[in-house]
């Protein structure tokens, strides 16, 4: 189960049918296609209504937070009512960007938290160089009953603990396979088994040995293998656990798609 992918951001000449076919051959059961702006959220919903093994989220990436407004909010509210939309995001804060400014990102993030609470869907959070502010905004707002996930988690154990205490899951990407990611592997080895997920974030962040190439869901087993090895678990049984976690968080029924 790829808990975070962007099939609609793949380079031209990689149709979703082909990418999905390869991924299914590699054992993928389902994937969550994550919206990053208005157009891409619509595309995600379209993918999810076209392919039974795709689920969608709707949200505005913090890098585009200046585009947030009432009209977009109304459209997300409407899209969130579609049966195959399973979460709100990706949203959050990315202070590695100076533009949009922090305050603009925080306004969009706060609005997404309220939207998720209103529609009762979990949040998909993108957090980079901004854990303190993300945690304080989450504490200042009522959260949905299934709070959500920190996607592509790259924080340390202190940040992991705070996210877990707030009821969130942590999703690990191909970064965990990188040679210099010793600290992240240590974090991944300590997260309770029922609180983690795995993702590609494709087309970005291809795992070793594909690092630097266009990432795709069929590469997910490489990330799973490294996660299993640092946790001293069997990759197949870890895959089952992570599949269960993802289904539970997103309230999806992959046994009976559609
Ligand atoms: Zn992200
Ligand atoms: Zn993403």
PDB file of C-alpha atoms and ligand atoms in Angstrom:
ATOM      1  CA  UNK A   1       0.000   0.000   0.000  1.00  0.00           C
ATOM      2  CA  UNK A   2       1.492   3.279  -1.142  1.00  0.00           C
ATOM      3  CA  UNK A   3       0.055   5.785   1.354  1.00  0.00           C
ATOM      4  CA  UNK A   4       1.179   8.896  -0.565  1.00  0.00           C
ATOM      5  CA  UNK A   5       1.701   9.212  -4.324  1.00  0.00           C
ATOM      6  CA  UNK A   6       1.246  11.819  -7.034  1.00  0.00           C
ATOM      7  CA  UNK A   7       0.523   9.856 -10.233  1.00  0.00           C
ATOM      8  CA  UNK A   8      -0.679  13.093 -11.841  1.00  0.00           C
ATOM      9  CA  UNK A   9       2.774  14.657 -11.382  1.00  0.00           C
ATOM     10  CA  UNK A  10       4.632  11.869 -13.200  1.00  0.00           C
ATOM     11  CA  UNK A  11       6.584  12.989 -16.280  1.00  0.00           C
ATOM     12  CA  UNK A  12       4.792  12.939 -19.641  1.00  0.00           C
ATOM     13  CA  UNK A  13       4.696   9.496 -21.221  1.00  0.00           C
ATOM     14  CA  UNK A  14       3.974   7.651 -17.962  1.00  0.00           C
ATOM     15  CA  UNK A  15       0.206   7.022 -18.038  1.00  0.00           C
ATOM     16  CA  UNK A  16      -1.348   5.880 -14.740  1.00  0.00           C
ATOM     17  CA  UNK A  17      -2.435   2.561 -16.311  1.00  0.00           C
ATOM     18  CA  UNK A  18       1.201   1.603 -16.977  1.00  0.00           C
ATOM     19  CA  UNK A  19       2.450   2.783 -13.576  1.00  0.00           C
ATOM     20  CA  UNK A  20      -0.357   0.916 -11.810  1.00  0.00           C
ATOM     21  CA  UNK A  21       0.242  -2.273 -13.774  1.00  0.00           C
ATOM     22  CA  UNK A  22       3.924  -2.347 -12.710  1.00  0.00           C
ATOM     23  CA  UNK A  23       2.974  -1.551  -9.132  1.00  0.00           C
ATOM     24  CA  UNK A  24       0.380  -4.340  -8.981  1.00  0.00           C
ATOM     25  CA  UNK A  25       3.013  -6.777 -10.281  1.00  0.00           C
ATOM     26  CA  UNK A  26       5.272  -5.602  -7.432  1.00  0.00           C
ATOM     27  CA  UNK A  27       2.476  -6.450  -4.965  1.00  0.00           C
ATOM     28  CA  UNK A  28       0.788  -3.090  -4.449  1.00  0.00           C
ATOM     29  CA  UNK A  29      -2.805  -3.397  -3.231  1.00  0.00           C
ATOM     30  CA  UNK A  30      -3.822   0.257  -3.376  1.00  0.00           C
ATOM     31  CA  UNK A  31      -2.459   3.782  -3.345  1.00  0.00           C
ATOM     32  CA  UNK A  32      -3.535   7.163  -2.078  1.00  0.00           C
ATOM     33  CA  UNK A  33      -3.156   9.903  -4.682  1.00  0.00           C
ATOM     34  CA  UNK A  34      -2.571  13.144  -2.852  1.00  0.00           C
ATOM     35  CA  UNK A  35      -3.864  16.528  -3.991  1.00  0.00           C
ATOM     36  CA  UNK A  36      -1.501  19.509  -3.867  1.00  0.00           C
ATOM     37  CA  UNK A  37      -3.689  22.303  -5.267  1.00  0.00           C
ATOM     38  CA  UNK A  38      -7.145  22.807  -6.731  1.00  0.00           C
ATOM     39  CA  UNK A  39      -6.452  21.314 -10.160  1.00  0.00           C
ATOM     40  CA  UNK A  40      -4.449  18.396  -8.785  1.00  0.00           C
ATOM     41  CA  UNK A  41      -7.062  17.661  -6.143  1.00  0.00           C
ATOM     42  CA  UNK A  42      -9.672  17.402  -8.917  1.00  0.00           C
ATOM     43  CA  UNK A  43      -7.291  15.132 -10.851  1.00  0.00           C
ATOM     44  CA  UNK A  44      -6.819  12.937  -7.766  1.00  0.00           C
ATOM     45  CA  UNK A  45     -10.569  12.518  -7.385  1.00  0.00           C
ATOM     46  CA  UNK A  46     -10.845  11.678 -11.079  1.00  0.00           C
ATOM     47  CA  UNK A  47      -8.097   9.042 -10.769  1.00  0.00           C
ATOM     48  CA  UNK A  48      -9.855   7.553  -7.739  1.00  0.00           C
ATOM     49  CA  UNK A  49     -13.170   7.323  -9.513  1.00  0.00           C
ATOM     50  CA  UNK A  50     -11.468   5.735 -12.554  1.00  0.00           C
ATOM     51  CA  UNK A  51      -9.262   3.107 -10.849  1.00  0.00           C
ATOM     52  CA  UNK A  52     -10.620   0.907  -8.055  1.00  0.00           C
ATOM     53  CA  UNK A  53      -7.215   0.670  -6.336  1.00  0.00           C
ATOM     54  CA  UNK A  54      -6.722   4.450  -6.108  1.00  0.00           C
ATOM     55  CA  UNK A  55      -8.033   6.649  -3.287  1.00  0.00           C
ATOM     56  CA  UNK A  56      -7.797  10.446  -3.252  1.00  0.00           C
ATOM     57  CA  UNK A  57      -7.107  13.359  -0.932  1.00  0.00           C
ATOM     58  CA  UNK A  58      -7.846  17.040  -1.492  1.00  0.00           C
ATOM     59  CA  UNK A  59      -5.670  19.861  -0.216  1.00  0.00           C
ATOM     60  CA  UNK A  60      -3.296  22.723  -0.921  1.00  0.00           C
ATOM     61  CA  UNK A  61       0.459  22.217  -0.468  1.00  0.00           C
ATOM     62  CA  UNK A  62       2.087  24.772   1.893  1.00  0.00           C
ATOM     63  CA  UNK A  63       4.317  25.855  -1.001  1.00  0.00           C
ATOM     64  CA  UNK A  64       1.189  27.219  -2.709  1.00  0.00           C
ATOM     65  CA  UNK A  65      -0.532  28.515   0.436  1.00  0.00           C
ATOM     66  CA  UNK A  66      -0.927  32.010  -1.074  1.00  0.00           C
ATOM     67  CA  UNK A  67      -3.608  30.517  -3.373  1.00  0.00           C
ATOM     68  CA  UNK A  68      -5.887  29.607  -0.447  1.00  0.00           C
ATOM     69  CA  UNK A  69      -9.313  31.245  -0.405  1.00  0.00           C
ATOM     70  CA  UNK A  70     -13.026  30.804   0.164  1.00  0.00           C
ATOM     71  CA  UNK A  71     -13.754  29.470  -3.287  1.00  0.00           C
ATOM     72  CA  UNK A  72     -11.131  26.755  -2.962  1.00  0.00           C
ATOM     73  CA  UNK A  73     -12.447  25.910   0.493  1.00  0.00           C
ATOM     74  CA  UNK A  74     -15.975  25.454  -0.888  1.00  0.00           C
ATOM     75  CA  UNK A  75     -14.694  23.215  -3.669  1.00  0.00           C
ATOM     76  CA  UNK A  76     -12.631  21.072  -1.245  1.00  0.00           C
ATOM     77  CA  UNK A  77     -15.665  20.794   1.021  1.00  0.00           C
ATOM     78  CA  UNK A  78     -17.687  19.519  -1.905  1.00  0.00           C
ATOM     79  CA  UNK A  79     -14.958  17.129  -3.165  1.00  0.00           C
ATOM     80  CA  UNK A  80     -14.480  15.793   0.380  1.00  0.00           C
ATOM     81  CA  UNK A  81     -18.027  14.446   0.166  1.00  0.00           C
ATOM     82  CA  UNK A  82     -17.006  12.122  -2.702  1.00  0.00           C
ATOM     83  CA  UNK A  83     -16.872   8.558  -1.390  1.00  0.00           C
ATOM     84  CA  UNK A  84     -13.304   7.897  -2.562  1.00  0.00           C
ATOM     85  CA  UNK A  85     -11.809  10.971  -0.881  1.00  0.00           C
ATOM     86  CA  UNK A  86     -10.148   9.657   2.282  1.00  0.00           C
ATOM     87  CA  UNK A  87      -8.243  12.645   3.718  1.00  0.00           C
ATOM     88  CA  UNK A  88      -7.597  16.387   3.672  1.00  0.00           C
ATOM     89  CA  UNK A  89      -4.115  17.396   2.495  1.00  0.00           C
ATOM     90  CA  UNK A  90      -1.409  17.626   1.787  1.00  0.00           C
ATOM     91  CA  UNK A  91      -1.318  20.660   4.001  1.00  0.00           C
ATOM     92  CA  UNK A  92       1.058  21.812   6.700  1.00  0.00           C
ATOM     93  CA  UNK A  93       4.069  24.094   6.947  1.00  0.00           C
ATOM     94  CA  UNK A  94       7.314  24.139   5.005  1.00  0.00           C
ATOM     95  CA  UNK A  95       9.646  26.800   6.384  1.00  0.00           C
ATOM     96  CA  UNK A  96      12.388  25.791   3.962  1.00  0.00           C
ATOM     97  CA  UNK A  97      10.445  28.128   1.645  1.00  0.00           C
ATOM     98  CA  UNK A  98      10.593  31.829   2.518  1.00  0.00           C
ATOM     99  CA  UNK A  99       7.769  32.372   0.056  1.00  0.00           C
ATOM    100  CA  UNK A 100       4.867  32.025   0.783  1.00  0.00           C
ATOM    101  CA  UNK A 101       5.643  33.677   4.132  1.00  0.00           C
ATOM    102  CA  UNK A 102       5.102  31.679   7.346  1.00  0.00           C
ATOM    103  CA  UNK A 103       1.938  33.588   8.283  1.00  0.00           C
ATOM    104  CA  UNK A 104       0.324  32.812   4.906  1.00  0.00           C
ATOM    105  CA  UNK A 105       1.208  29.118   5.261  1.00  0.00           C
ATOM    106  CA  UNK A 106      -0.199  29.063   8.790  1.00  0.00           C
ATOM    107  CA  UNK A 107      -3.529  30.559   7.697  1.00  0.00           C
ATOM    108  CA  UNK A 108      -3.953  27.893   5.014  1.00  0.00           C
ATOM    109  CA  UNK A 109      -2.915  25.098   7.395  1.00  0.00           C
ATOM    110  CA  UNK A 110      -5.336  26.291  10.098  1.00  0.00           C
ATOM    111  CA  UNK A 111      -8.162  26.367   7.548  1.00  0.00           C
ATOM    112  CA  UNK A 112      -7.329  22.795   6.458  1.00  0.00           C
ATOM    113  CA  UNK A 113      -7.396  21.586  10.095  1.00  0.00           C
ATOM    114  CA  UNK A 114     -10.874  23.092  10.517  1.00  0.00           C
ATOM    115  CA  UNK A 115     -12.023  21.615   7.209  1.00  0.00           C
ATOM    116  CA  UNK A 116     -10.783  18.139   8.217  1.00  0.00           C
ATOM    117  CA  UNK A 117     -12.599  18.457  11.534  1.00  0.00           C
ATOM    118  CA  UNK A 118     -15.804  19.589   9.803  1.00  0.00           C
ATOM    119  CA  UNK A 119     -15.866  16.724   7.297  1.00  0.00           C
ATOM    120  CA  UNK A 120     -14.461  14.124   9.720  1.00  0.00           C
ATOM    121  CA  UNK A 121     -11.496  13.124   7.558  1.00  0.00           C
ATOM    122  CA  UNK A 122      -7.861  12.718   8.691  1.00  0.00           C
ATOM    123  CA  UNK A 123      -5.119  15.215   7.778  1.00  0.00           C
ATOM    124  CA  UNK A 124      -2.126  14.482   5.526  1.00  0.00           C
ATOM    125  CA  UNK A 125       0.559  16.775   6.923  1.00  0.00           C
ATOM    126  CA  UNK A 126       3.667  18.006   5.147  1.00  0.00           C
ATOM    127  CA  UNK A 127       6.084  19.392   7.742  1.00  0.00           C
ATOM    128  CA  UNK A 128       9.569  20.654   6.999  1.00  0.00           C
ATOM    129  CA  UNK A 129      11.651  22.792   9.358  1.00  0.00           C
ATOM    130  CA  UNK A 130       8.415  23.745  11.127  1.00  0.00           C
ATOM    131  CA  UNK A 131       7.592  21.121  13.769  1.00  0.00           C
ATOM    132  CA  UNK A 132       7.101  23.622  16.633  1.00  0.00           C
ATOM    133  CA  UNK A 133       4.524  25.663  14.742  1.00  0.00           C
ATOM    134  CA  UNK A 134       2.784  22.590  13.308  1.00  0.00           C
ATOM    135  CA  UNK A 135       2.387  21.106  16.787  1.00  0.00           C
ATOM    136  CA  UNK A 136       1.144  24.354  18.281  1.00  0.00           C
ATOM    137  CA  UNK A 137      -1.452  24.862  15.524  1.00  0.00           C
ATOM    138  CA  UNK A 138      -2.624  21.256  15.966  1.00  0.00           C
ATOM    139  CA  UNK A 139      -2.987  21.836  19.708  1.00  0.00           C
ATOM    140  CA  UNK A 140      -4.938  25.062  19.125  1.00  0.00           C
ATOM    141  CA  UNK A 141      -7.625  23.454  16.956  1.00  0.00           C
ATOM    142  CA  UNK A 142     -10.130  20.645  17.412  1.00  0.00           C
ATOM    143  CA  UNK A 143      -8.819  17.652  15.428  1.00  0.00           C
ATOM    144  CA  UNK A 144     -10.750  15.021  13.508  1.00  0.00           C
ATOM    145  CA  UNK A 145     -11.321  11.756  15.437  1.00  0.00           C
ATOM    146  CA  UNK A 146      -8.749  10.018  13.193  1.00  0.00           C
ATOM    147  CA  UNK A 147      -6.224  12.889  13.333  1.00  0.00           C
ATOM    148  CA  UNK A 148      -4.017  11.894  10.394  1.00  0.00           C
ATOM    149  CA  UNK A 149      -0.449  11.292   9.293  1.00  0.00           C
ATOM    150  CA  UNK A 150       2.854  13.143   9.067  1.00  0.00           C
ATOM    151  CA  UNK A 151       3.835  12.172   5.538  1.00  0.00           C
ATOM    152  CA  UNK A 152       7.480  11.658   4.524  1.00  0.00           C
ATOM    153  CA  UNK A 153       8.457  11.929   8.166  1.00  0.00           C
ATOM    154  CA  UNK A 154      12.067  13.088   8.614  1.00  0.00           C
ATOM    155  CA  UNK A 155      12.049  14.414  12.182  1.00  0.00           C
ATOM    156  CA  UNK A 156      13.931  13.056  15.165  1.00  0.00           C
ATOM    157  CA  UNK A 157      12.542  10.915  17.981  1.00  0.00           C
ATOM    158  CA  UNK A 158      11.390  13.968  19.990  1.00  0.00           C
ATOM    159  CA  UNK A 159       9.219  15.131  17.080  1.00  0.00           C
ATOM    160  CA  UNK A 160       8.039  11.565  16.450  1.00  0.00           C
ATOM    161  CA  UNK A 161       6.917  11.273  20.074  1.00  0.00           C
ATOM    162  CA  UNK A 162       4.979  14.539  19.938  1.00  0.00           C
ATOM    163  CA  UNK A 163       3.224  13.533  16.707  1.00  0.00           C
ATOM    164  CA  UNK A 164       2.354  10.116  18.166  1.00  0.00           C
ATOM    165  CA  UNK A 165       1.062  11.740  21.382  1.00  0.00           C
ATOM    166  CA  UNK A 166      -1.293  13.879  19.295  1.00  0.00           C
ATOM    167  CA  UNK A 167      -2.686  10.677  17.760  1.00  0.00           C
ATOM    168  CA  UNK A 168      -0.930  10.886  14.388  1.00  0.00           C
ATOM    169  CA  UNK A 169       0.737   8.136  12.395  1.00  0.00           C
ATOM    170  CA  UNK A 170       4.155   8.546  10.753  1.00  0.00           C
ATOM    171  CA  UNK A 171       4.730   7.643   7.120  1.00  0.00           C
ATOM    172  CA  UNK A 172       8.236   6.834   5.869  1.00  0.00           C
ATOM    173  CA  UNK A 173       9.445   7.493   2.320  1.00  0.00           C
ATOM    174  CA  UNK A 174      12.486   6.415   0.275  1.00  0.00           C
ATOM    175  CA  UNK A 175      14.592   8.815   2.367  1.00  0.00           C
ATOM    176  CA  UNK A 176      14.865   6.048   4.971  1.00  0.00           C
ATOM    177  CA  UNK A 177      16.946   4.020   2.462  1.00  0.00           C
ATOM    178  CA  UNK A 178      19.519   6.795   1.946  1.00  0.00           C
ATOM    179  CA  UNK A 179      23.022   6.071   3.170  1.00  0.00           C
ATOM    180  CA  UNK A 180      23.134   9.095   5.498  1.00  0.00           C
ATOM    181  CA  UNK A 181      19.692   8.424   7.042  1.00  0.00           C
ATOM    182  CA  UNK A 182      20.984   6.483  10.068  1.00  0.00           C
ATOM    183  CA  UNK A 183      19.047   8.741  12.465  1.00  0.00           C
ATOM    184  CA  UNK A 184      15.792   8.289  10.579  1.00  0.00           C
ATOM    185  CA  UNK A 185      16.226   4.494  10.549  1.00  0.00           C
ATOM    186  CA  UNK A 186      16.660   4.666  14.310  1.00  0.00           C
ATOM    187  CA  UNK A 187      13.365   6.583  14.594  1.00  0.00           C
ATOM    188  CA  UNK A 188      11.643   4.072  12.281  1.00  0.00           C
ATOM    189  CA  UNK A 189      12.859   1.194  14.457  1.00  0.00           C
ATOM    190  CA  UNK A 190      11.206   2.747  17.544  1.00  0.00           C
ATOM    191  CA  UNK A 191       7.756   3.693  16.196  1.00  0.00           C
ATOM    192  CA  UNK A 192       5.010   1.367  17.490  1.00  0.00           C
ATOM    193  CA  UNK A 193       4.018  -1.117  14.763  1.00  0.00           C
ATOM    194  CA  UNK A 194       0.419   0.101  14.619  1.00  0.00           C
ATOM    195  CA  UNK A 195       1.406   3.752  14.123  1.00  0.00           C
ATOM    196  CA  UNK A 196       3.434   3.708  10.912  1.00  0.00           C
ATOM    197  CA  UNK A 197       2.870   3.703   7.155  1.00  0.00           C
ATOM    198  CA  UNK A 198       5.023   3.672   4.022  1.00  0.00           C
ATOM    199  CA  UNK A 199       4.879   5.819   0.905  1.00  0.00           C
ATOM    200  CA  UNK A 200       6.706   6.666  -2.300  1.00  0.00           C
ATOM    201  CA  UNK A 201       5.775  10.389  -2.621  1.00  0.00           C
ATOM    202  CA  UNK A 202       6.389   9.585  -6.309  1.00  0.00           C
ATOM    203  CA  UNK A 203       7.625  11.032  -8.620  1.00  0.00           C
ATOM    204  CA  UNK A 204       9.984  12.352  -5.898  1.00  0.00           C
ATOM    205  CA  UNK A 205      12.381  10.659  -3.469  1.00  0.00           C
ATOM    206  CA  UNK A 206      13.136   7.359  -5.217  1.00  0.00           C
ATOM    207  CA  UNK A 207      14.654   4.854  -2.776  1.00  0.00           C
ATOM    208  CA  UNK A 208      18.114   3.319  -3.161  1.00  0.00           C
ATOM    209  CA  UNK A 209      19.012   1.738  -5.657  1.00  0.00           C
ATOM    210  CA  UNK A 210      16.845   4.054  -7.816  1.00  0.00           C
ATOM    211  CA  UNK A 211      17.896   7.254  -6.045  1.00  0.00           C
ATOM    212  CA  UNK A 212      17.862  10.230  -8.449  1.00  0.00           C
ATOM    213  CA  UNK A 213      15.459   8.552 -10.877  1.00  0.00           C
ATOM    214  CA  UNK A 214      11.745   9.226 -11.255  1.00  0.00           C
ATOM    215  CA  UNK A 215      10.125   7.390  -8.362  1.00  0.00           C
ATOM    216  CA  UNK A 216       7.113   5.125  -8.888  1.00  0.00           C
ATOM    217  CA  UNK A 217       4.953   2.880  -6.702  1.00  0.00           C
ATOM    218  CA  UNK A 218       6.647  -0.307  -7.969  1.00  0.00           C
ATOM    219  CA  UNK A 219       9.792   0.819  -6.082  1.00  0.00           C
ATOM    220  CA  UNK A 220       7.982   0.742  -2.728  1.00  0.00           C
ATOM    221  CA  UNK A 221       9.318  -2.751  -1.782  1.00  0.00           C
ATOM    222  CA  UNK A 222      12.850  -1.264  -1.504  1.00  0.00           C
ATOM    223  CA  UNK A 223      11.671   1.134   1.208  1.00  0.00           C
ATOM    224  CA  UNK A 224       9.691  -1.630   2.923  1.00  0.00           C
ATOM    225  CA  UNK A 225      12.742  -3.895   2.927  1.00  0.00           C
ATOM    226  CA  UNK A 226      14.866  -1.264   4.702  1.00  0.00           C
ATOM    227  CA  UNK A 227      12.092  -0.508   7.216  1.00  0.00           C
ATOM    228  CA  UNK A 228      11.730  -4.230   7.946  1.00  0.00           C
ATOM    229  CA  UNK A 229      15.463  -4.683   8.345  1.00  0.00           C
ATOM    230  CA  UNK A 230      15.897  -1.808  10.807  1.00  0.00           C
ATOM    231  CA  UNK A 231      12.930  -3.133  12.811  1.00  0.00           C
ATOM    232  CA  UNK A 232      14.183  -6.730  12.549  1.00  0.00           C
ATOM    233  CA  UNK A 233      10.881  -7.814  11.054  1.00  0.00           C
ATOM    234  CA  UNK A 234       9.873  -9.896   8.072  1.00  0.00           C
ATOM    235  CA  UNK A 235       9.113  -7.584   5.089  1.00  0.00           C
ATOM    236  CA  UNK A 236       5.942  -9.477   4.127  1.00  0.00           C
ATOM    237  CA  UNK A 237       4.444  -9.316   7.599  1.00  0.00           C
ATOM    238  CA  UNK A 238       5.463  -5.654   7.992  1.00  0.00           C
ATOM    239  CA  UNK A 239       3.748  -4.942   4.656  1.00  0.00           C
ATOM    240  CA  UNK A 240       0.557  -6.521   6.053  1.00  0.00           C
ATOM    241  CA  UNK A 241       0.751  -4.434   9.222  1.00  0.00           C
ATOM    242  CA  UNK A 242       1.296  -1.203   7.298  1.00  0.00           C
ATOM    243  CA  UNK A 243      -1.558  -2.064   4.953  1.00  0.00           C
ATOM    244  CA  UNK A 244      -3.856  -2.553   7.962  1.00  0.00           C
ATOM    245  CA  UNK A 245      -2.707   0.755   9.481  1.00  0.00           C
ATOM    246  CA  UNK A 246      -3.353   2.631   6.244  1.00  0.00           C
ATOM    247  CA  UNK A 247      -6.794   1.073   5.795  1.00  0.00           C
ATOM    248  CA  UNK A 248      -7.695   1.960   9.372  1.00  0.00           C
ATOM    249  CA  UNK A 249      -6.505   5.574   9.212  1.00  0.00           C
ATOM    250  CA  UNK A 250      -8.211   6.255   5.893  1.00  0.00           C
ATOM    251  CA  UNK A 251     -11.258   4.058   6.682  1.00  0.00           C
ATOM    252  CA  UNK A 252     -10.894   2.295   3.340  1.00  0.00           C
ATOM    253  CA  UNK A 253     -12.021  -1.137   2.370  1.00  0.00           C
ATOM    254  CA  UNK A 254      -9.433  -2.391  -0.116  1.00  0.00           C
ATOM    255  CA  UNK A 255     -10.874  -5.914  -0.026  1.00  0.00           C
ATOM    256  CA  UNK A 256     -13.916  -4.678  -1.915  1.00  0.00           C
ATOM    257  CA  UNK A 257     -12.745  -1.771  -4.022  1.00  0.00           C
ATOM    258  CA  UNK A 258     -15.304   0.613  -5.383  1.00  0.00           C
TER     259      UNK A 258
HETATM  260 ZN1  LIG B   1       4.847  16.680   0.950  1.00  0.00          ZN
HETATM  261 ZN1  LIG B   2       3.514  14.666  -1.566  1.00  0.00          ZN
END
